[in-house]
PDB file of C-alpha atoms in Angstrom:
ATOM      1  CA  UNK A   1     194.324  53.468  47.082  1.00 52.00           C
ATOM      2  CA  UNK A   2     193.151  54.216  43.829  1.00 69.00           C
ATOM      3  CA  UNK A   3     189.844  52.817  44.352  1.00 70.00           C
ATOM      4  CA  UNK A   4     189.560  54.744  47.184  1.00 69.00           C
ATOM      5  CA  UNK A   5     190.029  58.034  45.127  1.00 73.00           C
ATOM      6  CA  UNK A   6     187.591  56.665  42.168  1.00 77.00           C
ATOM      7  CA  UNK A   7     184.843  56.003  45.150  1.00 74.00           C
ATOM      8  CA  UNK A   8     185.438  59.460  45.937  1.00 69.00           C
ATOM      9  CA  UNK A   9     185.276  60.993  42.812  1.00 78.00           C
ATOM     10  CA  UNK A  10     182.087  59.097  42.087  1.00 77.00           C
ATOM     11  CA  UNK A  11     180.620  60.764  45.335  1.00 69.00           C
ATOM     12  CA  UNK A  12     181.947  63.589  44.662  1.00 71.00           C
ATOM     13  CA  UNK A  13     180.402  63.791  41.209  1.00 79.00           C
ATOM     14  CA  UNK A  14     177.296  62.473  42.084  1.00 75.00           C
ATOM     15  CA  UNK A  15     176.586  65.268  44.980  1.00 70.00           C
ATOM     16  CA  UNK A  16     177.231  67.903  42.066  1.00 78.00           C
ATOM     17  CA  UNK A  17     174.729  66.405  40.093  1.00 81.00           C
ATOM     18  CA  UNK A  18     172.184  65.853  42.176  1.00 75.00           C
ATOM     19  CA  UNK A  19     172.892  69.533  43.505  1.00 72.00           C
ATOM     20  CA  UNK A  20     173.093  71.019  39.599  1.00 80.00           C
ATOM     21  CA  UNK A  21     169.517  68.647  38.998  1.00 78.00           C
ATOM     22  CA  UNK A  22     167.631  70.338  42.085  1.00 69.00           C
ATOM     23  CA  UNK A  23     169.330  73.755  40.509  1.00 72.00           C
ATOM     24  CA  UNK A  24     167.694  73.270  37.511  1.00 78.00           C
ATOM     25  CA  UNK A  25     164.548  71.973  38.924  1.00 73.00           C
ATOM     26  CA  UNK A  26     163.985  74.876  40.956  1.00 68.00           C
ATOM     27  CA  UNK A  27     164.333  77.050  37.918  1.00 72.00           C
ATOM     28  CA  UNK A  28     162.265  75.550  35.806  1.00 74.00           C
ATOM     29  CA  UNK A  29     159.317  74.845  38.476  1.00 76.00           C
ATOM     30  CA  UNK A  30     158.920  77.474  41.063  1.00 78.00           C
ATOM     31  CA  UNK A  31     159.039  76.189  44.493  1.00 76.00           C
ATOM     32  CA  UNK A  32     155.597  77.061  44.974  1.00 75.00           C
ATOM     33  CA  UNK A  33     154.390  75.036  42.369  1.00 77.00           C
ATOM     34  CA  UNK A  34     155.919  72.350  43.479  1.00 76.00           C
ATOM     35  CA  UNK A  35     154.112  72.609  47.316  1.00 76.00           C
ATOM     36  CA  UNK A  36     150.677  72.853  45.297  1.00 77.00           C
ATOM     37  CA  UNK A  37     152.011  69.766  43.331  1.00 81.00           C
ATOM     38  CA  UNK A  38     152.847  67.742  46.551  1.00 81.00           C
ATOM     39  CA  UNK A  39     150.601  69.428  49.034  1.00 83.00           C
ATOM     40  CA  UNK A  40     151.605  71.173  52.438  1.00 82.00           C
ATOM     41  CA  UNK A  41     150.750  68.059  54.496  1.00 88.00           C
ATOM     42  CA  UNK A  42     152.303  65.928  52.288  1.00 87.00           C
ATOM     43  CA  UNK A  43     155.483  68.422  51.892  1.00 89.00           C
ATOM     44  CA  UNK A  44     156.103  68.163  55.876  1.00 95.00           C
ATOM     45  CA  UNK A  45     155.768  64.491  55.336  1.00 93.00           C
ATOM     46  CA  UNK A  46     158.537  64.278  52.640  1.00 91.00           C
ATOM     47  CA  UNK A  47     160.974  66.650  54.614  1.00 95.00           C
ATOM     48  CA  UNK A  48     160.775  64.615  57.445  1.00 96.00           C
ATOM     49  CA  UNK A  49     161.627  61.011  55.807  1.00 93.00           C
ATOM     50  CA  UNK A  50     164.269  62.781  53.803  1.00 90.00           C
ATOM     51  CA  UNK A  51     165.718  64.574  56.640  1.00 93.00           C
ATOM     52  CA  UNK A  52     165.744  60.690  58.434  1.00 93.00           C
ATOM     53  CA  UNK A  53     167.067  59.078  55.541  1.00 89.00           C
ATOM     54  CA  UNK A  54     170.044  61.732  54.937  1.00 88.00           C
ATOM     55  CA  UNK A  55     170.414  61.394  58.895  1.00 86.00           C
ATOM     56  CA  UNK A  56     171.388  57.896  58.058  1.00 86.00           C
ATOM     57  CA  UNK A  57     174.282  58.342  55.636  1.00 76.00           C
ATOM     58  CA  UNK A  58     175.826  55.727  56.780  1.00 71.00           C
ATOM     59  CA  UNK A  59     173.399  53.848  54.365  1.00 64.00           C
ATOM     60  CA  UNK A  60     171.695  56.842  52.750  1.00 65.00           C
ATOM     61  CA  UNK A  61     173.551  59.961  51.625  1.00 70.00           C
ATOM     62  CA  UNK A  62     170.886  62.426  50.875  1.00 76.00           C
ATOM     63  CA  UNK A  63     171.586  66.288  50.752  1.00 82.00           C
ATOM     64  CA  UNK A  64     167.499  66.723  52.253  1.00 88.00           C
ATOM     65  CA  UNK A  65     168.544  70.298  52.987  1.00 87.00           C
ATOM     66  CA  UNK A  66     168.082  71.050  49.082  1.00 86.00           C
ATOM     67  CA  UNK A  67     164.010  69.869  49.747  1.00 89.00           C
ATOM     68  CA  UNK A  68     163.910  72.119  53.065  1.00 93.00           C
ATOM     69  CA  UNK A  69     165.358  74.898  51.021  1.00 91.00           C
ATOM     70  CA  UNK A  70     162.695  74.098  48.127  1.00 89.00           C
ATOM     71  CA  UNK A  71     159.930  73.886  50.571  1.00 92.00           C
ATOM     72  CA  UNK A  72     160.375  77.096  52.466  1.00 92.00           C
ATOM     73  CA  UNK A  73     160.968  78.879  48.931  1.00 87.00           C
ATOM     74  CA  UNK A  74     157.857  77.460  48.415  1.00 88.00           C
ATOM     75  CA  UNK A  75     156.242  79.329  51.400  1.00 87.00           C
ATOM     76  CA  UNK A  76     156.053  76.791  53.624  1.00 92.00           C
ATOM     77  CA  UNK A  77     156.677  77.586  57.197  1.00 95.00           C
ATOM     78  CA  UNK A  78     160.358  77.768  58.135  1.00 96.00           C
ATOM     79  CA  UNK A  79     160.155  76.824  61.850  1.00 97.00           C
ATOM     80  CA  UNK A  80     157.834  73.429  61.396  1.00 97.00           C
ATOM     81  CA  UNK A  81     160.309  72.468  58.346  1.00 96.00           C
ATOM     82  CA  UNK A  82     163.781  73.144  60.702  1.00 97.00           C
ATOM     83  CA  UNK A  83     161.752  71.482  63.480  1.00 98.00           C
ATOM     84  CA  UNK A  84     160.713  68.357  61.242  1.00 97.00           C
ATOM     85  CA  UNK A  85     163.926  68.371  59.416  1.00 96.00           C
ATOM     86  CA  UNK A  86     166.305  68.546  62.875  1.00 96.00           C
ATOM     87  CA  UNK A  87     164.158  65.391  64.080  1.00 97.00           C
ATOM     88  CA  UNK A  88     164.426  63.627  61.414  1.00 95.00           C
ATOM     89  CA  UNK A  89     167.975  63.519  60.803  1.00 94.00           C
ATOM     90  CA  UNK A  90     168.199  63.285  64.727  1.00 95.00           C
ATOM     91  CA  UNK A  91     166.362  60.012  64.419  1.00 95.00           C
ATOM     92  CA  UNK A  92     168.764  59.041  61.324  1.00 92.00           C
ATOM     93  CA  UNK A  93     172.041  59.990  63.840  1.00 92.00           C
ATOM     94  CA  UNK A  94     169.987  57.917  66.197  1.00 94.00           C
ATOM     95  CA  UNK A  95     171.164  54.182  63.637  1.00 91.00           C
ATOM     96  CA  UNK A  96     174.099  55.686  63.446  1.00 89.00           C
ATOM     97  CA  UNK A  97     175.036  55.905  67.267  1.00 92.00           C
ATOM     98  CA  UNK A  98     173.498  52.257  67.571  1.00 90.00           C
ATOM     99  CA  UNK A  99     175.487  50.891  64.948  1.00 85.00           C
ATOM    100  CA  UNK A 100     178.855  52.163  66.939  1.00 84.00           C
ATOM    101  CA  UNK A 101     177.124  50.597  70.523  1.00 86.00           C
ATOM    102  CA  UNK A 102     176.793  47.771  68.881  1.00 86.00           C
ATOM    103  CA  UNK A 103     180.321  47.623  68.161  1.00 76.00           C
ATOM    104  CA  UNK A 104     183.032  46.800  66.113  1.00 65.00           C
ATOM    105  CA  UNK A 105     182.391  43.192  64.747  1.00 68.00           C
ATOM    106  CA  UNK A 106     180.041  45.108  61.912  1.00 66.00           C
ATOM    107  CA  UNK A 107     182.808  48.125  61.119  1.00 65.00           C
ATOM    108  CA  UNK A 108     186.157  47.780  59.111  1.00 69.00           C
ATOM    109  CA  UNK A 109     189.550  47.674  61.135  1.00 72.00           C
ATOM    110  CA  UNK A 110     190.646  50.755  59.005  1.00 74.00           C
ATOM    111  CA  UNK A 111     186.896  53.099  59.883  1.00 71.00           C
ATOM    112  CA  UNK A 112     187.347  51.157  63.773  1.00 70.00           C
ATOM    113  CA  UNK A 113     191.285  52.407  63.989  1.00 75.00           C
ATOM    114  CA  UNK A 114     189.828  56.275  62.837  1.00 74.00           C
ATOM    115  CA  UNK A 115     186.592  55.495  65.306  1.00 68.00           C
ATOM    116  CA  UNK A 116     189.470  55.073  67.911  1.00 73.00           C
ATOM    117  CA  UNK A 117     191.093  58.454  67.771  1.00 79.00           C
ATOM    118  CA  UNK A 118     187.892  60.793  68.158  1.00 72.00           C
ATOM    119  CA  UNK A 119     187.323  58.174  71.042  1.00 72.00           C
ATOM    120  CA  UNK A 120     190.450  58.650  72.573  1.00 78.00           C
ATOM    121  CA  UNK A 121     189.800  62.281  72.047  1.00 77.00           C
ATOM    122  CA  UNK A 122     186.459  62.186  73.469  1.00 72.00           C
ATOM    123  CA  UNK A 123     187.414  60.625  76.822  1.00 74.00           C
ATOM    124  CA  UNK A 124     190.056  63.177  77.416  1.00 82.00           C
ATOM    125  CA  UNK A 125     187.731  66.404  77.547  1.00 80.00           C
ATOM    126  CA  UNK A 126     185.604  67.674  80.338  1.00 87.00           C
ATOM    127  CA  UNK A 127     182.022  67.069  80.975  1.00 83.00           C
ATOM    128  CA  UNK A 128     180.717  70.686  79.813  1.00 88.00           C
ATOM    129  CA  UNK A 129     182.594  69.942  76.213  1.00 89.00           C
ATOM    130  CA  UNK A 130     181.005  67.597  74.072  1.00 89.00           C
ATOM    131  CA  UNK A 131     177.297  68.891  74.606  1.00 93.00           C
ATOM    132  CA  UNK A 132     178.775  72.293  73.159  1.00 94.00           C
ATOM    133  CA  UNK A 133     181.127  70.880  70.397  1.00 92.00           C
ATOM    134  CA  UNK A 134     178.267  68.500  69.264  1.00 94.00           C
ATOM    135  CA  UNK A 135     175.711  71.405  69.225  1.00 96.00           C
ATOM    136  CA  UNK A 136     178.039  73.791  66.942  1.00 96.00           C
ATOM    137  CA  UNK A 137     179.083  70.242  64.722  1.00 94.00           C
ATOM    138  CA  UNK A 138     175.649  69.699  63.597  1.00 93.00           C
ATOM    139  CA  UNK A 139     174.371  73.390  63.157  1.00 95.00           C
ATOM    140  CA  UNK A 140     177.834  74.519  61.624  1.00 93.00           C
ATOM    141  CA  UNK A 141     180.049  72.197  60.063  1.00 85.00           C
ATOM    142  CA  UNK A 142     178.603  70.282  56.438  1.00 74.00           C
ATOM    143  CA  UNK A 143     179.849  67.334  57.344  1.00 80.00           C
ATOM    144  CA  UNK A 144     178.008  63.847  58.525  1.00 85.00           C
ATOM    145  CA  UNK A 145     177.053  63.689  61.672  1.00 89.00           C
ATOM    146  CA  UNK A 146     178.016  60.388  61.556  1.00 87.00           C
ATOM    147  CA  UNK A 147     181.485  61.282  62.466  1.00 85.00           C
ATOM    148  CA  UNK A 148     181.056  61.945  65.610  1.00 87.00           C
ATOM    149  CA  UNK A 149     177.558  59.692  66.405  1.00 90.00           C
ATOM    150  CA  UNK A 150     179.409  56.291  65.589  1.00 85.00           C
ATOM    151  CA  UNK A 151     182.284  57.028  67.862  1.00 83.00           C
ATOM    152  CA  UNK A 152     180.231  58.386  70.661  1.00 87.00           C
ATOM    153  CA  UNK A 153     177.934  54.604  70.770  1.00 88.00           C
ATOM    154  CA  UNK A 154     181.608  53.275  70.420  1.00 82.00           C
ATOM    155  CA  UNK A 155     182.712  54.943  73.739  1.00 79.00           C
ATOM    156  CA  UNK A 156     179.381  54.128  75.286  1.00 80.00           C
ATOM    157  CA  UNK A 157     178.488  57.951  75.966  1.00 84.00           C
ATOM    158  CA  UNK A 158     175.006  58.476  77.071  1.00 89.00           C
ATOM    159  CA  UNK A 159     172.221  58.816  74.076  1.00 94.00           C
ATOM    160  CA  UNK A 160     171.215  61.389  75.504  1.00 95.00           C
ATOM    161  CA  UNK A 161     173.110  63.408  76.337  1.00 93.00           C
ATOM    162  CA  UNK A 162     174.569  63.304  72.577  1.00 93.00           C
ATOM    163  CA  UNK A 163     171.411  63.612  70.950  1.00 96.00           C
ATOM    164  CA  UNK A 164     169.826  65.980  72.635  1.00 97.00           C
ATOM    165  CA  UNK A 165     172.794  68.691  71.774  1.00 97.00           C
ATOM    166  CA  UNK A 166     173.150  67.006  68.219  1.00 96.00           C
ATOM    167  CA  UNK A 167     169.070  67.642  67.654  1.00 97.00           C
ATOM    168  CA  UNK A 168     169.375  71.344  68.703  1.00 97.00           C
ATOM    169  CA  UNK A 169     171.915  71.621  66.329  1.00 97.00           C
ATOM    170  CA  UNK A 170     170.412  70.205  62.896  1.00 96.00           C
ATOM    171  CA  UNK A 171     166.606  72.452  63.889  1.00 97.00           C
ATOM    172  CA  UNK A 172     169.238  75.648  64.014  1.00 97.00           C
ATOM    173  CA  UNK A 173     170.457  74.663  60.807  1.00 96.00           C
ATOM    174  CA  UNK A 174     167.979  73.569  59.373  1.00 96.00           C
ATOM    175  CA  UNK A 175     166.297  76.457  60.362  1.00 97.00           C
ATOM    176  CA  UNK A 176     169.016  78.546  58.839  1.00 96.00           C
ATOM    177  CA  UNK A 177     168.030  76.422  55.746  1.00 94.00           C
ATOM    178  CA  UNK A 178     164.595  77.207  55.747  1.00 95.00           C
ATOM    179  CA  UNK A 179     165.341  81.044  56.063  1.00 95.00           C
ATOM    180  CA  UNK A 180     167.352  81.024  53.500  1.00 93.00           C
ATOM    181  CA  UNK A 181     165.395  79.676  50.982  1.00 90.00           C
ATOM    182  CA  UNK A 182     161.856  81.465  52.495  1.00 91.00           C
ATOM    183  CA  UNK A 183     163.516  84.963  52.244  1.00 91.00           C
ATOM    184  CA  UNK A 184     166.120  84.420  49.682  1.00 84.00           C
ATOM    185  CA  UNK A 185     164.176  83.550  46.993  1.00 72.00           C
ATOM    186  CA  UNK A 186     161.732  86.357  47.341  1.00 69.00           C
ATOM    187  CA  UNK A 187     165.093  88.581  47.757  1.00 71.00           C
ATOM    188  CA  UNK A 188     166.194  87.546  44.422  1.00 68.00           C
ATOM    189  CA  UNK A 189     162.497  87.115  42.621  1.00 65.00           C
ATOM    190  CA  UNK A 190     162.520  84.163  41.697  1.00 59.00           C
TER     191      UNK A 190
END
């Protein structure tokens, strides 16, 4: 148990610095120095692999939303970053839901045994639910999509029909993202 709560910790810790190092980065460069620096093309480029990368966080937690926030501060356009970003991670969700079809000879009994419940949960709801819950998860709550992409290739729902709901949802976040950090750092002159 212990370990378990120095593991956490250490993530823990190691989001805050990462998040307190882009702070201070973006303070010291201005964002739009940093798009001249990596160029627009290339800037799409790096927001997309990013956005993949912290779409896989099963193996890669990344918080890419700090670069799509950087970006559109940097003037980049908003709607191709959300657009890039939300397929990107949706292709990153996309190893995650194979790695719970492929089942549960590759998981842990105690991640399998918490796998189970959302399953059990999942099964029980009607049709019309899960497209809407998976939409609002991955535009509103900060959490790993992961949570709920495993269990779904667990249960054997339908890729697309997860996906497709779960891609809408990161674009309208990210989206919200890119706003944010296109007018909000004008708002605030920096």
């Amino acid at each position: 148990m212990a370990s378990k709560n120095k593991t956490r910790i250490i993530a823990a810790l190691a989001l805050l610095l990462i998040f307190a190092g882009w702070t201070w980065l973006i303070y010291k460069i201005p964002p739009t120095e940093i798009v001249v620096f990596l160029g627009t093309e290339n800037s799409y480029i790096l927001v997309f692999a990013l956005a993949f990368l912290g779409g896989t966080s099963i193996l890669f937690p990344f918080p890419y939303y700090l670069v799509v926030f950087t970006l559109a501060a940097g003037e980049l356009n908003p709607i191709y970053l959300a657009i890039l970003a939300g397929t990107g991670v949706m292709l990153g969700d996309s190893t995650s839901y194979l790695v719970g079809y492929t089942g549960r000879e590759i998981l842990s009994k105690n991640f399998a045994e918490g796998l189970n419940k959302i399953y059990n949960w999942i099964i029980k709801k009607p049709k019309w639910v899960m497209p809407i819950f998976l939409y609002f998860y991955s535009f509103l709550i900060p959490f790993p999509n992961d949570l709920v992409v495993v269990p779904l290739g667990l249960a054997r729902y339908p890729y697309l029909k997860a996906i497709i709901p779960l891609w809408a949802g990161n674009i309208s976040f990210n989206l919200a993202v890119a706003f944010a950090g296109f007018y909000g750092v004008h708002f605030l002159g920096i």
